[in-house]
Short mmCIF file of C-alpha atoms and ligand atoms in Angstrom, two decimals:
data_model
loop_
_atom_site.label_atom_id
_atom_site.label_comp_id
_atom_site.label_asym_id
_atom_site.label_seq_id
_atom_site.Cartn_x
_atom_site.Cartn_y
_atom_site.Cartn_z
CA MET A 1449 86.49 141.92 146.02
CA LYS A 1450 84.23 144.54 147.94
CA VAL A 1451 82.84 143.28 151.16
CA MET A 1452 79.45 144.69 152.30
CA VAL A 1453 79.09 146.02 155.83
CA LEU A 1454 75.85 144.77 156.94
CA PRO A 1455 73.68 147.36 158.77
CA THR A 1456 74.34 147.17 162.33
CA SER A 1457 70.76 148.57 163.47
CA SER A 1458 69.33 145.46 161.88
CA VAL A 1459 71.48 143.07 164.18
CA ASP A 1460 69.93 144.43 167.41
CA ILE A 1461 66.24 143.48 166.89
CA ASP A 1462 64.12 144.57 169.66
CA SER A 1463 61.74 141.83 169.29
CA LEU A 1464 59.30 139.96 171.86
CA TRP A 1465 60.81 136.78 170.18
CA ARG A 1466 64.31 137.47 171.04
CA ALA A 1467 63.33 138.51 174.66
CA THR A 1468 61.59 135.22 174.98
CA SER A 1469 63.71 132.89 173.09
CA VAL A 1470 65.18 129.58 174.18
CA ALA A 1471 69.19 129.15 174.50
CA ARG A 1472 70.71 129.42 170.79
CA PRO A 1473 72.65 126.47 169.64
CA GLU A 1474 76.01 127.83 169.05
CA PHE A 1475 77.51 127.60 165.50
CA GLY A 1476 81.17 128.60 164.51
CA SER A 1477 81.94 130.89 161.39
CA LEU A 1478 83.90 129.09 158.32
CA SER A 1479 87.83 128.94 158.71
CA GLY A 1480 89.81 127.57 155.78
CA ASP A 1481 88.57 125.44 152.81
CA GLN A 1482 85.79 122.83 152.82
CA SER A 1483 84.00 120.54 150.63
CA PHE A 1484 80.36 119.47 150.64
CA ASP A 1485 77.76 118.19 148.24
CA VAL A 1486 75.48 121.26 148.39
CA ALA A 1487 76.17 124.54 149.69
CA ILE A 1488 73.14 126.58 150.89
CA ILE A 1489 73.14 130.47 151.33
CA GLY A 1490 70.81 131.63 154.19
CA GLY A 1491 69.86 130.31 157.46
CA GLY A 1492 66.23 130.64 157.80
CA TYR A 1493 63.28 128.07 157.43
CA THR A 1494 64.11 127.57 153.55
CA GLY A 1495 67.87 126.90 153.97
CA LEU A 1496 67.52 125.01 157.17
CA CYS A 1497 64.97 122.60 155.96
CA THR A 1498 66.47 122.04 152.72
CA ALA A 1499 69.55 120.72 154.57
CA ARG A 1500 67.36 118.25 156.52
CA TYR A 1501 65.93 116.71 153.50
CA LEU A 1502 69.38 116.84 151.66
CA VAL A 1503 70.79 114.56 154.47
CA LYS A 1504 67.81 112.23 154.09
CA ALA A 1505 68.36 112.01 150.46
CA GLY A 1506 72.20 110.77 151.39
CA LEU A 1507 74.00 114.22 150.60
CA SER A 1508 76.31 116.39 152.65
CA PRO A 1509 74.98 119.96 152.78
CA VAL A 1510 76.24 122.86 154.53
CA VAL A 1511 74.39 125.90 155.67
CA ILE A 1512 76.22 129.36 155.41
CA GLU A 1513 74.45 132.45 157.21
CA ALA A 1514 75.86 135.74 157.19
CA ASN A 1515 74.59 136.60 160.81
CA ARG A 1516 73.02 134.53 163.33
CA ILE A 1517 70.74 131.79 162.59
CA GLY A 1518 67.13 133.29 162.40
CA TRP A 1519 68.56 136.83 161.65
CA GLY A 1520 66.26 137.01 158.72
CA ALA A 1521 62.71 137.36 158.25
CA SER A 1522 62.53 133.55 160.08
CA GLY A 1523 63.45 135.09 163.54
CA ARG A 1524 61.12 138.12 163.54
CA ASN A 1525 58.04 137.46 161.68
CA GLY A 1526 54.50 137.26 163.18
CA GLY A 1527 54.47 133.50 163.56
CA VAL A 1528 51.32 132.87 161.86
CA VAL A 1529 51.12 129.38 160.37
CA SER A 1530 48.88 129.39 157.25
CA GLY A 1531 48.74 127.64 154.05
CA LYS A 1532 47.41 130.58 152.18
CA PHE A 1533 49.18 132.34 149.34
CA ARG A 1534 48.99 136.04 148.82
CA VAL A 1535 46.92 135.47 145.96
CA GLY A 1536 43.62 133.66 146.86
CA PHE A 1537 42.55 130.12 145.52
CA LYS A 1538 39.60 131.56 143.65
CA ASP A 1539 41.90 133.98 141.61
CA ILE A 1540 44.24 131.31 141.04
CA ALA A 1541 41.42 129.08 139.47
CA ALA A 1542 40.24 132.11 137.33
CA ARG A 1543 43.66 132.58 136.03
CA HIS A 1544 45.05 129.31 135.58
CA GLY A 1545 42.22 126.62 136.09
CA LEU A 1546 40.60 124.47 138.94
CA ASP A 1547 43.08 121.61 138.84
CA THR A 1548 46.08 124.14 139.46
CA ALA A 1549 44.10 125.70 142.41
CA ARG A 1550 43.38 122.41 143.67
CA ARG A 1551 47.09 121.65 143.64
CA MET A 1552 47.98 124.80 145.00
CA HIS A 1553 45.40 124.13 147.86
CA ALA A 1554 46.89 120.82 148.83
CA LEU A 1555 50.45 122.35 148.69
CA GLY A 1556 49.13 124.82 151.38
CA LEU A 1557 47.76 122.39 153.62
CA GLU A 1558 50.71 120.12 153.08
CA ALA A 1559 53.08 122.88 154.53
CA VAL A 1560 50.84 123.54 157.32
CA ASP A 1561 50.82 119.84 158.48
CA HIS A 1562 54.58 119.62 157.97
CA VAL A 1563 54.91 122.42 160.60
CA GLY A 1564 53.31 120.28 163.34
CA GLN A 1565 55.45 117.28 162.12
CA LEU A 1566 58.77 118.95 162.29
CA VAL A 1567 57.91 120.36 165.75
CA GLU A 1568 57.32 116.88 166.94
CA GLU A 1569 60.14 115.04 164.98
CA LEU A 1570 62.68 117.70 166.49
CA GLY A 1571 61.01 118.17 169.82
CA ILE A 1572 61.03 121.83 169.12
CA ALA A 1573 58.73 122.44 172.49
CA GLY A 1574 59.92 126.01 172.49
CA ALA A 1575 58.15 126.88 169.23
CA ASP A 1576 54.75 126.57 171.24
CA TYR A 1577 53.00 125.59 168.26
CA ARG A 1578 49.29 125.93 168.54
CA PRO A 1579 47.17 124.84 165.69
CA SER A 1580 44.39 127.28 166.75
CA GLY A 1581 43.35 128.57 163.14
CA SER A 1582 42.76 132.00 161.85
CA LEU A 1583 40.13 134.51 161.43
CA ARG A 1584 39.99 137.05 158.58
CA CYS A 1585 37.93 139.93 159.61
CA ALA A 1586 35.99 142.13 157.40
CA HIS A 1587 36.46 145.91 157.68
CA ASN A 1588 33.41 146.75 155.60
CA ALA A 1589 30.40 145.22 154.21
CA HIS A 1590 32.00 144.94 150.62
CA THR A 1591 34.77 142.85 151.94
CA PHE A 1592 32.37 140.66 153.84
CA GLU A 1593 30.40 139.85 150.88
CA GLY A 1594 33.92 138.70 149.26
CA LEU A 1595 34.54 136.63 152.31
CA ARG A 1596 31.20 134.83 152.06
CA SER A 1597 31.64 134.22 148.23
CA GLU A 1598 35.20 132.84 149.16
CA ALA A 1599 34.01 130.38 151.82
CA THR A 1600 31.31 129.05 149.76
CA TRP A 1601 33.84 128.52 146.79
CA MET A 1602 36.51 127.04 148.97
CA ARG A 1603 33.76 124.35 150.34
CA GLU A 1604 32.41 123.88 146.83
CA ALA A 1605 35.33 123.89 144.76
CA LEU A 1606 37.89 122.56 146.72
CA GLY A 1607 35.98 120.62 149.45
CA ASP A 1608 37.61 122.64 152.13
CA THR A 1609 35.38 122.17 155.26
CA GLY A 1610 37.73 124.02 157.27
CA VAL A 1611 36.19 127.51 156.27
CA SER A 1612 33.12 129.02 157.81
CA ILE A 1613 31.52 132.45 158.10
CA LEU A 1614 31.20 134.56 161.26
CA SER A 1615 28.70 137.08 162.11
CA ALA A 1616 29.84 140.62 163.19
CA GLY A 1617 28.58 139.63 166.76
CA GLU A 1618 30.68 136.59 166.57
CA VAL A 1619 33.72 138.24 165.45
CA ALA A 1620 33.48 140.98 168.20
CA ALA A 1621 32.91 138.15 170.79
CA GLU A 1622 36.13 136.35 169.55
CA THR A 1623 38.43 139.58 168.99
CA GLY A 1624 36.85 142.38 171.55
CA SER A 1625 36.96 144.73 168.77
CA HIS A 1626 33.72 146.08 167.57
CA GLY A 1627 34.11 147.38 164.10
CA PHE A 1628 34.03 144.26 162.01
CA THR A 1629 31.18 143.54 159.81
CA GLY A 1630 31.71 139.55 159.92
CA GLY A 1631 34.74 137.18 159.32
CA MET A 1632 36.08 134.17 157.73
CA LEU A 1633 37.07 131.54 160.33
CA ASN A 1634 39.79 128.99 158.92
CA THR A 1635 40.51 126.10 160.87
CA HIS A 1636 44.02 125.10 159.33
CA GLY A 1637 47.09 126.52 160.96
CA GLY A 1638 47.61 128.55 164.05
CA VAL A 1639 50.37 130.36 165.68
CA ILE A 1640 54.06 129.58 166.62
CA HIS A 1641 57.14 131.15 168.40
CA PRO A 1642 59.06 131.84 165.08
CA LEU A 1643 62.44 132.49 166.46
CA ASN A 1644 62.54 129.42 168.72
CA PHE A 1645 60.81 127.32 165.65
CA VAL A 1646 64.02 128.27 163.50
CA LEU A 1647 66.51 127.87 166.65
CA GLY A 1648 64.94 124.55 167.14
CA MET A 1649 65.33 123.32 163.55
CA ALA A 1650 69.16 124.49 163.73
CA ALA A 1651 69.40 122.61 166.79
CA GLY A 1652 68.01 119.26 165.23
CA LEU A 1653 70.14 119.60 162.34
CA LYS A 1654 73.28 120.10 164.48
CA ALA A 1655 72.20 116.96 166.34
CA LEU A 1656 72.03 115.09 163.01
CA GLY A 1657 75.64 116.39 162.29
CA ILE A 1658 74.75 118.87 159.69
CA VAL A 1659 77.34 121.57 159.30
CA ILE A 1660 76.04 125.42 159.87
CA HIS A 1661 78.41 128.20 159.69
CA GLU A 1662 76.97 131.40 161.32
CA ASN A 1663 78.46 134.92 160.63
CA THR A 1664 79.87 133.90 157.40
CA THR A 1665 79.05 135.88 154.86
CA VAL A 1666 78.84 134.64 150.91
CA ILE A 1667 80.50 137.43 148.90
CA GLY A 1668 80.89 135.71 145.59
CA VAL A 1669 80.14 132.49 143.81
CA ARG A 1670 81.87 131.01 140.68
CA ARG A 1671 81.62 128.03 138.65
CA GLU A 1672 84.79 125.69 138.49
CA GLY A 1673 85.18 122.21 137.49
CA VAL A 1674 81.85 120.37 137.95
CA GLY A 1675 80.75 122.59 140.59
CA VAL A 1676 80.78 125.80 142.41
CA VAL A 1677 83.29 127.71 144.68
CA VAL A 1678 81.52 129.70 147.48
CA GLU A 1679 83.87 132.64 148.48
CA THR A 1680 83.64 134.23 152.16
CA PRO A 1681 86.03 136.33 153.75
CA THR A 1682 87.18 133.71 156.12
CA GLY A 1683 87.35 130.49 153.72
CA ARG A 1684 85.90 129.05 150.67
CA ILE A 1685 83.64 126.24 150.28
CA THR A 1686 83.70 123.69 147.01
CA ALA A 1687 80.37 121.95 146.39
CA ARG A 1688 78.73 120.44 143.30
CA GLN A 1689 75.45 122.47 143.50
CA LEU A 1690 74.22 125.68 145.28
CA VAL A 1691 70.90 126.68 146.87
CA ILE A 1692 69.97 130.35 147.14
CA ALA A 1693 67.75 130.69 150.15
CA THR A 1694 68.09 134.22 151.05
CA ASN A 1695 64.48 135.64 150.21
CA SER A 1696 64.11 139.41 151.13
CA TYR A 1697 67.66 139.53 152.23
CA SER A 1698 69.19 138.55 148.93
CA ASP A 1699 70.69 142.07 148.30
CA LEU A 1700 73.27 141.69 151.45
CA THR A 1701 75.97 140.78 148.69
CA PRO A 1702 76.25 140.60 144.84
CA ALA A 1703 76.60 136.81 145.20
CA THR A 1704 72.74 136.41 145.20
CA ALA A 1705 72.39 139.10 142.67
CA SER A 1706 70.95 136.38 140.23
CA VAL A 1707 67.58 136.15 142.43
CA ARG A 1708 67.67 139.98 143.86
CA THR A 1709 65.93 141.40 140.86
CA SER A 1710 62.95 138.94 141.24
CA ILE A 1711 61.99 140.36 144.50
CA ILE A 1712 60.69 143.61 145.99
CA PRO A 1713 61.57 143.77 149.67
CA PHE A 1714 58.48 145.40 151.77
CA ARG A 1715 58.96 146.22 155.15
CA SER A 1716 56.64 144.91 157.73
CA ALA A 1717 56.60 146.07 161.20
CA MET A 1718 55.29 144.65 164.59
CA ILE A 1719 54.60 145.82 167.97
CA ALA A 1720 53.99 143.64 171.44
CA THR A 1721 52.21 145.01 174.33
CA GLU A 1722 53.15 144.48 178.21
CA PRO A 1723 51.27 141.38 179.65
CA LEU A 1724 47.47 142.03 179.54
CA ALA A 1725 46.62 140.58 182.92
CA GLY A 1726 45.19 143.38 185.37
CA THR A 1727 44.71 145.93 182.41
CA PRO A 1728 41.54 146.79 180.37
CA GLY A 1729 43.13 144.74 177.52
CA ALA A 1730 42.75 141.35 179.65
CA GLY A 1731 40.75 138.77 178.01
CA LEU A 1732 41.01 140.10 174.37
CA LEU A 1733 41.73 137.28 171.64
CA ALA A 1734 41.15 134.60 174.06
CA SER A 1735 41.09 131.87 171.56
CA GLY A 1736 44.43 132.29 170.73
CA ARG A 1737 43.98 132.41 166.75
CA SER A 1738 45.65 134.73 164.54
CA TYR A 1739 43.58 137.56 162.93
CA THR A 1740 44.04 139.56 159.68
CA GLU A 1741 41.70 142.18 158.32
CA THR A 1742 40.68 142.71 154.79
CA ARG A 1743 42.37 146.03 154.10
CA ARG A 1744 44.99 145.97 151.36
CA MET A 1745 47.46 147.47 153.68
CA MET A 1746 46.55 144.69 155.93
CA ARG A 1747 46.87 144.97 159.70
CA TRP A 1748 47.00 141.90 161.75
CA PHE A 1749 47.26 140.77 165.45
CA ARG A 1750 47.52 137.63 167.69
CA LYS A 1751 48.42 136.70 171.15
CA SER A 1752 51.76 135.49 172.59
CA GLY A 1753 51.45 134.50 176.23
CA ASP A 1754 49.34 137.20 177.70
CA ARG A 1755 50.68 140.03 175.29
CA LEU A 1756 48.97 141.31 172.36
CA LEU A 1757 50.88 141.66 169.18
CA TYR A 1758 50.19 143.81 166.24
CA GLY A 1759 51.54 144.28 162.94
CA GLY A 1760 51.14 145.97 159.63
CA ARG A 1761 52.60 147.22 156.50
CA GLY A 1762 52.89 150.67 155.28
CA ALA A 1763 54.62 153.85 156.08
CA PHE A 1764 58.03 152.09 156.74
CA GLY A 1765 60.79 152.88 154.78
CA LYS A 1766 64.42 151.67 154.39
CA SER A 1767 64.68 151.33 158.04
CA ASP A 1768 62.53 151.80 161.29
CA SER A 1769 61.03 155.13 162.15
CA ALA A 1770 59.87 156.01 165.50
CA SER A 1771 56.76 157.78 163.62
CA ALA A 1772 55.83 154.78 161.58
CA PHE A 1773 55.74 152.82 164.95
CA ALA A 1774 53.78 155.35 166.58
CA ALA A 1775 51.18 155.18 163.59
CA LEU A 1776 51.08 151.50 164.06
CA GLU A 1777 50.37 151.90 167.71
CA LYS A 1778 47.63 154.58 166.94
CA ALA A 1779 46.04 151.96 164.76
CA MET A 1780 46.09 149.17 167.39
CA VAL A 1781 44.52 151.60 169.96
CA ARG A 1782 41.61 152.56 167.27
CA GLN A 1783 40.95 148.67 166.69
CA PHE A 1784 41.22 148.01 170.33
CA PRO A 1785 40.48 151.02 172.43
CA GLN A 1786 40.92 148.90 175.67
CA LEU A 1787 44.51 149.06 174.68
CA ALA A 1788 44.99 152.83 175.24
CA SER A 1789 46.69 152.67 178.73
CA VAL A 1790 48.53 149.44 177.98
CA ARG A 1791 52.53 150.12 177.32
CA VAL A 1792 54.07 148.80 174.24
CA THR A 1793 57.35 146.98 175.24
CA HIS A 1794 58.56 145.90 171.64
CA ARG A 1795 58.99 147.52 168.27
CA TRP A 1796 60.84 145.69 165.43
CA SER A 1797 60.51 145.24 161.57
CA GLY A 1798 61.61 143.06 158.83
CA LEU A 1799 61.54 142.78 155.16
CA VAL A 1800 59.23 140.48 153.15
CA ALA A 1801 59.80 139.25 149.70
CA MET A 1802 56.81 140.56 147.18
CA THR A 1803 57.05 138.98 143.62
CA LEU A 1804 55.52 140.14 140.53
CA ASP A 1805 52.60 137.32 140.56
CA SER A 1806 52.50 137.26 144.47
CA LEU A 1807 53.63 133.88 144.47
CA PRO A 1808 56.87 132.19 145.60
CA HIS A 1809 59.23 130.86 143.07
CA LEU A 1810 61.19 127.82 143.37
CA GLY A 1811 63.40 126.36 140.41
CA ARG A 1812 67.00 126.09 138.81
CA LEU A 1813 68.89 128.86 137.51
CA ASP A 1814 71.08 126.55 135.71
CA ASP A 1815 72.56 122.99 136.36
CA ARG A 1816 74.26 124.11 139.29
CA VAL A 1817 72.13 126.44 141.20
CA VAL A 1818 68.64 126.08 142.70
CA TYR A 1819 66.59 129.03 144.53
CA SER A 1820 63.57 129.19 146.65
CA VAL A 1821 62.56 132.81 147.20
CA GLY A 1822 59.32 135.21 147.22
CA TYR A 1823 57.10 134.08 149.95
CA ASN A 1824 55.40 137.46 150.07
CA GLY A 1825 54.88 137.54 153.79
CA THR A 1826 53.40 133.95 154.10
CA GLY A 1827 56.54 132.20 154.35
CA VAL A 1828 56.32 130.35 158.14
CA ALA A 1829 54.70 127.06 156.82
CA LEU A 1830 55.62 127.40 153.08
CA ALA A 1831 59.16 128.16 153.50
CA SER A 1832 59.63 125.36 155.93
CA GLY A 1833 57.65 122.85 154.15
CA ILE A 1834 59.19 123.59 150.78
CA GLY A 1835 62.86 122.31 151.84
CA ARG A 1836 61.79 118.92 150.93
CA HIS A 1837 60.67 119.92 147.50
CA VAL A 1838 64.24 122.07 146.73
CA ALA A 1839 66.17 119.00 147.99
CA ALA A 1840 64.00 116.99 145.43
CA LEU A 1841 65.07 119.50 142.71
CA VAL A 1842 68.74 119.27 143.93
CA THR A 1843 68.75 115.63 143.60
CA GLY A 1844 67.29 115.64 139.99
CA GLY A 1845 63.57 115.24 140.89
CA SER A 1846 60.80 117.44 139.12
CA PRO A 1847 58.02 117.87 141.87
CA ASP A 1848 54.72 119.00 140.78
CA LEU A 1849 54.37 122.41 142.58
CA GLY A 1850 51.76 123.90 140.71
CA LEU A 1851 52.60 127.61 140.00
CA LEU A 1852 55.50 127.42 142.27
CA THR A 1853 57.95 126.07 139.73
CA ARG A 1854 57.12 128.15 136.62
CA GLN A 1855 60.43 128.92 134.85
CA PRO A 1856 62.24 131.06 134.12
CA LEU A 1857 62.42 133.18 137.39
CA PRO A 1858 60.40 136.28 136.29
CA HIS A 1859 62.50 139.68 137.27
CA ILE A 1860 60.94 142.96 138.06
CA PRO A 1861 61.14 145.32 135.04
CA LEU A 1862 62.53 148.67 136.04
CA TYR A 1863 64.05 147.34 139.00
CA GLY A 1864 65.82 150.37 140.12
CA LEU A 1865 62.78 152.09 140.50
CA ARG A 1866 61.34 149.68 143.06
CA GLU A 1867 61.61 151.94 145.99
CA PRO A 1868 59.17 154.86 144.36
CA ALA A 1869 56.92 152.19 142.97
CA VAL A 1870 56.53 150.56 146.47
CA ARG A 1871 55.60 153.94 148.09
CA LEU A 1872 53.22 154.52 145.06
CA VAL A 1873 51.53 151.09 145.33
CA ALA A 1874 51.33 151.41 149.08
CA GLY A 1875 49.72 154.88 148.73
CA TRP A 1876 47.24 153.58 146.14
CA TYR A 1877 46.26 150.81 148.41
CA GLN A 1878 45.89 153.33 151.32
CA PHE A 1879 43.42 155.23 149.11
CA LEU A 1880 41.66 152.21 148.12
CA ASP A 1881 41.16 151.28 151.60
CA ALA A 1882 40.04 154.63 152.53
CA ILE A 1883 37.31 154.62 150.19
CA GLY A 1884 36.04 151.29 151.15
CA ARG A 1885 37.02 149.34 147.88
C1 FAD B 365 57.83 141.38 160.00
C2 FAD B 365 57.43 139.93 159.23
C3 FAD B 365 56.36 139.29 159.82
C4 FAD B 365 56.00 138.14 158.89
N1 FAD B 365 55.11 137.47 159.52
C5 FAD B 365 54.68 136.44 159.00
C6 FAD B 365 53.80 135.44 159.57
O1 FAD B 365 53.15 135.76 160.44
N2 FAD B 365 53.66 134.11 158.61
C7 FAD B 365 54.20 133.76 157.57
O2 FAD B 365 53.80 132.84 157.07
N3 FAD B 365 55.06 134.63 157.06
C8 FAD B 365 55.42 135.51 157.82
N4 FAD B 365 56.53 136.52 157.08
C9 FAD B 365 57.41 136.01 156.11
C10 FAD B 365 58.14 135.14 156.73
O3 FAD B 365 59.05 135.33 157.72
C11 FAD B 365 59.15 134.51 155.52
O4 FAD B 365 58.76 134.20 154.42
C12 FAD B 365 60.26 133.30 156.01
O5 FAD B 365 60.77 133.48 157.01
C13 FAD B 365 61.20 133.30 154.85
O6 FAD B 365 62.15 132.46 155.38
P1 FAD B 365 63.78 132.18 154.43
O7 FAD B 365 64.37 131.14 155.17
O8 FAD B 365 63.28 131.81 153.00
O9 FAD B 365 64.40 133.54 154.66
P2 FAD B 365 65.19 134.46 155.84
O10 FAD B 365 64.50 133.90 157.21
O11 FAD B 365 64.99 135.70 155.61
O12 FAD B 365 66.66 133.68 155.86
C14 FAD B 365 67.44 134.40 154.86
C15 FAD B 365 68.85 134.34 155.33
O13 FAD B 365 69.56 134.71 153.99
C16 FAD B 365 70.89 135.30 154.84
N5 FAD B 365 71.79 135.83 153.61
C17 FAD B 365 71.48 136.66 152.76
N6 FAD B 365 72.41 136.93 152.19
C18 FAD B 365 73.41 136.16 152.62
C19 FAD B 365 74.72 136.14 152.03
N7 FAD B 365 75.31 136.32 151.18
N8 FAD B 365 75.70 134.99 152.85
C20 FAD B 365 75.22 134.37 153.93
N9 FAD B 365 73.83 134.52 154.20
C21 FAD B 365 72.99 135.50 153.67
C22 FAD B 365 70.32 136.23 155.60
O14 FAD B 365 71.21 136.85 156.75
C23 FAD B 365 69.08 135.73 156.06
O15 FAD B 365 69.06 135.17 157.49
C24 FAD B 365 56.76 137.82 157.84
C25 FAD B 365 58.23 138.50 157.51
C26 FAD B 365 58.47 139.61 158.31
C27 FAD B 365 59.65 140.37 157.84
#
């Protein structure tokens, strides 16, 4: 069997999160043959939370991670805790009806609340969770009008009193950036240290006696008897059921090929500045929320400690490139001229998992395999909240998850053409942004 070699550049992530992480809990790799009720591939929010709820249901899970815990998107994301999906609730209502939009909205809020509960129950102080809300900033009059109508609809149709509209002046006062025409404040959610969050989950699981194997790559899965056999280079795991929790990293080996073609991995990058005290940037983003703007090729920003983090999708290909980071830095200074002389100390990126309908998918491939993938760049709350629903599916339940459990898993047509397609779509979005639509 062919063993895949993981890209070593991805192992050394120069992230601010890594530089400021708590001590890691230690986990060994698999050695020999072991048996569990459920084998989970992927040591991020999805896999770890699923394990937690499986234990609550009286089952014995094992989490198998090819790298270290949090190596995937869970340890390198922006730490924005939000109950939103990539597709808006108003669009969901237009396409699937108001009841479905209400259910999806409730699922999002539930996932946000779950983050706070998890941090408290597992005592993850290092996660530094701040439920400070988020502000969506309109980059032109057209998108501001869209935000106004969305906020009105959210209040009237969903009864969501957590959203309100801010004027251009209020957005400028909040952000220190003067180019926005207004914004929509959302009091749900906030910001978190994403790597410490996932490391804290793993430490909590370890304290519960849950087995986690790091540096153990699943290279094959086969059906045998009444269950599955999970093959790794250093041993085998026999289990009755399998959970695939590999999201945007589902192409590391062919073992997860069954979900790989439902996802388009899209690179998303971030930079972090030096501490801003004593620089012209001191005082920016003082309310500590997360901020996004309305461009399709969305940029977003937040503070962590006294540093400003700036992120975006765009001219990033298969791996990081100096010119792509330089473009991000240029965009940051355009947005915040106060940062022109401020040093950028960390640059990193990761893959988000886009799906055809811009929604996550949770379901059963067959009688032995459950998956949860496709968070479309909004998985901090969702992926960790979804663990309990994945566990419910594994134990034979059928939770009401709105559009998340639509079956069968939709696959991307012409998957082999995904890279030029991503470049094409990114170019089209940049064009629409440039002409203000
Ligand atoms: C740069 C960036 C910024 C983001 N910002 C935000 C944000 O601010 N807010 C938000 O809500 N979401 C954000 N996201 C998305 C969010 O991080 C993800 O949706 C979430 O972390 C997904 O968690 P997961 O556990 O499903 O997957 P992951 O955390 O990616 O875990 C999957 C794991 O599976 C492992 N794996 C894969 N194949 C195998 C195998 N064969 N054997 C063993 N292990 C395997 C991988 O090593 C990986 O660690 C961002 C993502 C990126 C990349």
